[in-house]
Amino acid sequence: MIERMDIYVDGAWVPSSGTGAIEVRNPATGELVGKIAAGNAADVDLAVKAARKAFPGWAATDAKKRIAILDSVRDQLKERNDEVADLISDEMGSPRAFARMAQVSLAIKNFDFAARAMEEILEEGEEMMGSSLVVRDPIGVVGAITPWNFPLHQISAKVAPAIAAGCTVVLKPSKVSPLNAYILAEMFEKAGLPAGVFNLVAGDAAAVGDAIVNHPDVNMISFTGSTGAGKKIAAAAALTLKKVTLELGGKSANVVLDDADMAKAIPTAVKQCFANNGQACAALSRLLVPRSKLAEVEKLVIDAVAGWTVGLPDDLDTKVGPMASPAQQKSVLGYIQKGIDEGARLLVGGTTPPRETGAFVEPTVFSDVTPNMTIAQEEIFGPVLAIMPYDDEADAVAQANSAVYGLSGGVWSSSGERAVAIARQLRTGQVVINGEPLNLQAPFGGYGQSGLGREYGRYGLEEYFEIKSLQGAPVSK
Ligand code: NAD
C-alpha cells in the first residue's frame, strides 16, 4: 500500500493542509492500493504561487536545457516501464499485458515528441511577416487536469509540451489513478527540473479542480475528461478568460466499406473498441457495416469476441479487466440495459457481470443499432460495441456524423483512395485507416463536443505559446 499525504510544491514534498484522505482501490479485488491526501484550495494556491515564481526563470532557460530534462524523464520511464505500468494496472484495472505495452510507452513517446517538436521550432528560427518578427512566448502557468483511463499518457500529453515551451505547471491527476503522478514528480526531481516548474496537488474535482480553474494567476487550463466536466470548466475559465484546451469524450464510428478484407477488419475493429476494457476516449464504439454483409460481420464479431478473455488484470492472459470503479461498472451496465430496452439486438454479453466480485462487465455487442438509440449517441466507456448497418456510402457518412462528438473514427477498404475519400467526409479529429496504430506525432483532438484544441507532437506544443508580433524589428542577417 502506497501512502502519499503530501503535495509536491516548489521542488519539495510538503504535507497537504487538507485533513481528508482518498483511498485508491484495485477495482478487480477491492484491495487498498494507496491512500493520498485530499488536497484543497490552500494547497492549490501554494502550488500556483510556486509556479508563478518559477515561470520567468524557466521561460528564459535555454530551450536545449528544457529538452534535456524531458529526455531524462523519457529515459527514466523507459527503465521503469513495467513497474509503473503494473501500478497503473492495480489502480484502474487495465490488464497487465496491455498496460505494459501501452500505458507507459505512450507517455514515453509524448516526452520524446514534445522534445523533438521543440527542437524543430528552434531549428526553424523565428518568422518575418512583412515588417514584423513573429515570436513565441510561453503562455505562463498551466493548470493540467487529467482523467483515469490512460493516466500517465494524459498527464504527459500536457506536462511535456508545457515544460518544453517554457511554461510552469500545476497538475491535478484523477483521484481514481493518481499514484503514477507521484512517480513522475520524482522523475522530474531526479532529472534536475528547477523548483516550482512542476507542482502536484491531487484531490477531487470540487476542491482541487475548481481551485485551479478559478485561480486568477493560472493562464491556461489543459483538461482531459468528460464532456460534461469540460463544459463546466470552459464556463468557469471564461470568468478570468484563461485559454482552455479540452480533450473530451467520443462516440467514434468505424466505417467498414464493402471491399474491405473482413477477416482482418472485424477482429481489429473489436480490438479498437475493447482495448483498455473499452475505456478509451478514441474507442471505435460504433461499427458501421454494409447491410448486405451484416450476417457475415456478425459471425466474425462473435468469433473475435470469444478471444477477449475476462479475468484479473494481473493475469497476463487477461484481455478484459474490470471497469475502473464500481461506479463505472454501474454506468456501463445501465447503458447495456438501455440498449436492450430500446430494441437493439443483443449479440454477445449482457448485464450479468462475468465475475461475482470486482467491477467486471461482460464484453457486449449489439446489432441493428440505429442512430437515434442512446447506445449510438452517448459515450459508454466500457467494452460495448454497437453494430450499425448502412445502405450506401452516403448513408454510412451520415450515420458516422450523427453523434454530437467528433474525436476519432476508422475506415476499412482495400482501396486506399476510397478510404481516404470517406475519411475526409468524417467530422472528426482523426481517422484510422485500415487499423493503422496511433501516431503520437500527429495532432489529436475533437470536433464538436469532443473538445477544443489539439494534443501531441508539434501541434500539441504550439498550444502552450502566446504569439507576439514585433513590428519594425530589424531583420537578422
Ligand atoms: P471526469 O470529467 O469525471 O474527470 C476528469 C478530471 O477532471 C478528474 O481529474 C476530475 O477530478 C476533474 N474534474 C471533473 N470535473 C471538474 C470540474 N468541474 N472542475 C475541475 N476539475 C474537474 O472524467 P473521467 O471520468 O476521469 O474520465 C473519463 C472521461 O474522460 C471520458 O468521458 C473520456 O472520453 C474522457 N477522455 C478524453 C480523452 C481525450 O483525449 N479526448 C482521453 C481520455 C479520456
mmCIF file with all atom_site columns, N, CA and C in Angstrom, residues 10 14 25 46 73 100 103 136 161 179 185 195 224 250 256 260 290 294 320 325 344 370 391 398 432 436 443 447 453:
data_model
loop_
_atom_site.group_PDB
_atom_site.id
_atom_site.type_symbol
_atom_site.label_atom_id
_atom_site.label_alt_id
_atom_site.label_comp_id
_atom_site.label_asym_id
_atom_site.label_entity_id
_atom_site.label_seq_id
_atom_site.pdbx_PDB_ins_code
_atom_site.Cartn_x
_atom_site.Cartn_y
_atom_site.Cartn_z
_atom_site.occupancy
_atom_site.B_iso_or_equiv
_atom_site.pdbx_formal_charge
_atom_site.auth_seq_id
_atom_site.auth_comp_id
_atom_site.auth_asym_id
_atom_site.auth_atom_id
_atom_site.pdbx_PDB_model_num
ATOM 1  N N  . ASP A 1 10  ? 7.011   23.663 -5.251  1.00 0.00 ? 10  ASP A N  1
ATOM 2  C CA . ASP A 1 10  ? 8.273   24.409 -5.198  1.00 0.00 ? 10  ASP A CA 1
ATOM 3  C C  . ASP A 1 10  ? 9.468   23.487 -4.973  1.00 0.00 ? 10  ASP A C  1
ATOM 4  N N  . VAL A 1 14  ? 5.694   18.494 0.640   1.00 0.00 ? 14  VAL A N  1
ATOM 5  C CA . VAL A 1 14  ? 5.209   19.108 1.887   1.00 0.00 ? 14  VAL A CA 1
ATOM 6  C C  . VAL A 1 14  ? 3.831   18.519 2.216   1.00 0.00 ? 14  VAL A C  1
ATOM 7  N N  . ARG A 1 25  ? -8.433  2.077  -4.717  1.00 0.00 ? 25  ARG A N  1
ATOM 8  C CA . ARG A 1 25  ? -8.693  0.643  -4.569  1.00 0.00 ? 25  ARG A CA 1
ATOM 9  C C  . ARG A 1 25  ? -8.580  -0.075 -5.904  1.00 0.00 ? 25  ARG A C  1
ATOM 10 N N  . LEU A 1 46  ? -0.788  27.545 -2.951  1.00 0.00 ? 46  LEU A N  1
ATOM 11 C CA . LEU A 1 46  ? 0.657   27.398 -2.732  1.00 0.00 ? 46  LEU A CA 1
ATOM 12 C C  . LEU A 1 46  ? 1.354   26.958 -4.031  1.00 0.00 ? 46  LEU A C  1
ATOM 13 N N  . VAL A 1 73  ? 13.517  12.367 -18.361 1.00 0.00 ? 73  VAL A N  1
ATOM 14 C CA . VAL A 1 73  ? 12.289  11.729 -17.851 1.00 0.00 ? 73  VAL A CA 1
ATOM 15 C C  . VAL A 1 73  ? 11.868  10.588 -18.790 1.00 0.00 ? 73  VAL A C  1
ATOM 16 N N  . ARG A 1 100 ? 1.499   -2.860 -19.790 1.00 0.00 ? 100 ARG A N  1
ATOM 17 C CA . ARG A 1 100 ? 2.958   -2.858 -20.031 1.00 0.00 ? 100 ARG A CA 1
ATOM 18 C C  . ARG A 1 100 ? 3.284   -2.462 -21.466 1.00 0.00 ? 100 ARG A C  1
ATOM 19 N N  . GLN A 1 103 ? 0.410   1.663  -21.507 1.00 0.00 ? 103 GLN A N  1
ATOM 20 C CA . GLN A 1 103 ? 0.166   2.747  -20.549 1.00 0.00 ? 103 GLN A CA 1
ATOM 21 C C  . GLN A 1 103 ? 1.381   3.667  -20.358 1.00 0.00 ? 103 GLN A C  1
ATOM 22 N N  . ARG A 1 136 ? 7.389   33.510 -30.336 1.00 0.00 ? 136 ARG A N  1
ATOM 23 C CA . ARG A 1 136 ? 6.567   32.708 -29.416 1.00 0.00 ? 136 ARG A CA 1
ATOM 24 C C  . ARG A 1 136 ? 6.972   33.022 -27.982 1.00 0.00 ? 136 ARG A C  1
ATOM 25 N N  . PRO A 1 161 ? 4.733   18.988 -23.247 1.00 0.00 ? 161 PRO A N  1
ATOM 26 C CA . PRO A 1 161 ? 4.799   20.175 -24.107 1.00 0.00 ? 161 PRO A CA 1
ATOM 27 C C  . PRO A 1 161 ? 4.811   21.483 -23.316 1.00 0.00 ? 161 PRO A C  1
ATOM 28 N N  . LEU A 1 179 ? -1.546  7.565  -8.373  1.00 0.00 ? 179 LEU A N  1
ATOM 29 C CA . LEU A 1 179 ? -0.248  7.214  -7.777  1.00 0.00 ? 179 LEU A CA 1
ATOM 30 C C  . LEU A 1 179 ? 0.907   7.346  -8.766  1.00 0.00 ? 179 LEU A C  1
ATOM 31 N N  . ALA A 1 185 ? 6.616   12.948 -10.596 1.00 0.00 ? 185 ALA A N  1
ATOM 32 C CA . ALA A 1 185 ? 7.226   14.082 -9.874  1.00 0.00 ? 185 ALA A CA 1
ATOM 33 C C  . ALA A 1 185 ? 8.645   13.723 -9.428  1.00 0.00 ? 185 ALA A C  1
ATOM 34 N N  . ALA A 1 195 ? 12.990  24.023 -9.093  1.00 0.00 ? 195 ALA A N  1
ATOM 35 C CA . ALA A 1 195 ? 11.844  24.080 -8.175  1.00 0.00 ? 195 ALA A CA 1
ATOM 36 C C  . ALA A 1 195 ? 10.730  24.945 -8.749  1.00 0.00 ? 195 ALA A C  1
ATOM 37 N N  . THR A 1 224 ? -8.359  17.096 -19.809 1.00 0.00 ? 224 THR A N  1
ATOM 38 C CA . THR A 1 224 ? -8.851  15.897 -20.484 1.00 0.00 ? 224 THR A CA 1
ATOM 39 C C  . THR A 1 224 ? -9.847  15.230 -19.552 1.00 0.00 ? 224 THR A C  1
ATOM 40 N N  . GLY A 1 250 ? -16.008 10.770 -26.700 1.00 0.00 ? 250 GLY A N  1
ATOM 41 C CA . GLY A 1 250 ? -16.197 10.405 -28.100 1.00 0.00 ? 250 GLY A CA 1
ATOM 42 C C  . GLY A 1 250 ? -17.242 9.319  -28.274 1.00 0.00 ? 250 GLY A C  1
ATOM 43 N N  . VAL A 1 256 ? -16.747 0.276  -42.198 1.00 0.00 ? 256 VAL A N  1
ATOM 44 C CA . VAL A 1 256 ? -16.188 -0.824 -42.989 1.00 0.00 ? 256 VAL A CA 1
ATOM 45 C C  . VAL A 1 256 ? -16.856 -0.774 -44.370 1.00 0.00 ? 256 VAL A C  1
ATOM 46 N N  . ALA A 1 260 ? -13.706 -4.166 -48.095 1.00 0.00 ? 260 ALA A N  1
ATOM 47 C CA . ALA A 1 260 ? -12.686 -4.389 -47.058 1.00 0.00 ? 260 ALA A CA 1
ATOM 48 C C  . ALA A 1 260 ? -12.403 -5.886 -46.886 1.00 0.00 ? 260 ALA A C  1
ATOM 49 N N  . PRO A 1 290 ? -21.855 -2.595 -44.266 1.00 0.00 ? 290 PRO A N  1
ATOM 50 C CA . PRO A 1 290 ? -22.878 -2.646 -45.320 1.00 0.00 ? 290 PRO A CA 1
ATOM 51 C C  . PRO A 1 290 ? -23.985 -3.622 -44.904 1.00 0.00 ? 290 PRO A C  1
ATOM 52 N N  . LEU A 1 294 ? -24.103 -7.825 -43.218 1.00 0.00 ? 294 LEU A N  1
ATOM 53 C CA . LEU A 1 294 ? -24.348 -7.851 -41.776 1.00 0.00 ? 294 LEU A CA 1
ATOM 54 C C  . LEU A 1 294 ? -24.163 -9.256 -41.172 1.00 0.00 ? 294 LEU A C  1
ATOM 55 N N  . VAL A 1 320 ? -9.627  -8.553 -20.926 1.00 0.00 ? 320 VAL A N  1
ATOM 56 C CA . VAL A 1 320 ? -10.585 -7.573 -20.411 1.00 0.00 ? 320 VAL A CA 1
ATOM 57 C C  . VAL A 1 320 ? -10.578 -7.644 -18.882 1.00 0.00 ? 320 VAL A C  1
ATOM 58 N N  . SER A 1 325 ? -13.907 1.443  -11.706 1.00 0.00 ? 325 SER A N  1
ATOM 59 C CA . SER A 1 325 ? -14.516 1.623  -10.384 1.00 0.00 ? 325 SER A CA 1
ATOM 60 C C  . SER A 1 325 ? -15.906 0.999  -10.404 1.00 0.00 ? 325 SER A C  1
ATOM 61 N N  . ALA A 1 344 ? -32.279 -2.677 -29.413 1.00 0.00 ? 344 ALA A N  1
ATOM 62 C CA . ALA A 1 344 ? -31.097 -3.164 -30.131 1.00 0.00 ? 344 ALA A CA 1
ATOM 63 C C  . ALA A 1 344 ? -31.019 -4.680 -29.908 1.00 0.00 ? 344 ALA A C  1
ATOM 64 N N  . THR A 1 370 ? -29.572 1.654  -34.292 1.00 0.00 ? 370 THR A N  1
ATOM 65 C CA . THR A 1 370 ? -29.921 2.785  -35.176 1.00 0.00 ? 370 THR A CA 1
ATOM 66 C C  . THR A 1 370 ? -29.433 4.095  -34.550 1.00 0.00 ? 370 THR A C  1
ATOM 67 N N  . ASP A 1 391 ? -26.877 1.569  -45.777 1.00 0.00 ? 391 ASP A N  1
ATOM 68 C CA . ASP A 1 391 ? -27.340 1.187  -47.114 1.00 0.00 ? 391 ASP A CA 1
ATOM 69 C C  . ASP A 1 391 ? -26.328 1.501  -48.210 1.00 0.00 ? 391 ASP A C  1
ATOM 70 N N  . ALA A 1 398 ? -23.412 9.744  -43.236 1.00 0.00 ? 398 ALA A N  1
ATOM 71 C CA . ALA A 1 398 ? -24.430 10.450 -42.446 1.00 0.00 ? 398 ALA A CA 1
ATOM 72 C C  . ALA A 1 398 ? -24.542 9.830  -41.048 1.00 0.00 ? 398 ALA A C  1
ATOM 73 N N  . VAL A 1 432 ? -8.574  6.517  -38.443 1.00 0.00 ? 432 VAL A N  1
ATOM 74 C CA . VAL A 1 432 ? -7.628  5.403  -38.534 1.00 0.00 ? 432 VAL A CA 1
ATOM 75 C C  . VAL A 1 432 ? -7.981  4.600  -39.782 1.00 0.00 ? 432 VAL A C  1
ATOM 76 N N  . GLU A 1 436 ? -4.404  1.273  -38.821 1.00 0.00 ? 436 GLU A N  1
ATOM 77 C CA . GLU A 1 436 ? -3.068  1.850  -38.562 1.00 0.00 ? 436 GLU A CA 1
ATOM 78 C C  . GLU A 1 436 ? -2.946  2.242  -37.078 1.00 0.00 ? 436 GLU A C  1
ATOM 79 N N  . PRO A 1 443 ? -1.443  15.425 -34.821 1.00 0.00 ? 443 PRO A N  1
ATOM 80 C CA . PRO A 1 443 ? -2.375  16.074 -33.896 1.00 0.00 ? 443 PRO A CA 1
ATOM 81 C C  . PRO A 1 443 ? -3.560  15.178 -33.541 1.00 0.00 ? 443 PRO A C  1
ATOM 82 N N  . TYR A 1 447 ? -13.596 17.478 -32.822 1.00 0.00 ? 447 TYR A N  1
ATOM 83 C CA . TYR A 1 447 ? -14.587 18.368 -33.433 1.00 0.00 ? 447 TYR A CA 1
ATOM 84 C C  . TYR A 1 447 ? -15.789 18.369 -32.472 1.00 0.00 ? 447 TYR A C  1
ATOM 85 N N  . GLY A 1 453 ? -8.963  22.446 -29.378 1.00 0.00 ? 453 GLY A N  1
ATOM 86 C CA . GLY A 1 453 ? -7.503  22.392 -29.376 1.00 0.00 ? 453 GLY A CA 1
ATOM 87 C C  . GLY A 1 453 ? -6.995  21.009 -29.765 1.00 0.00 ? 453 GLY A C  1
#
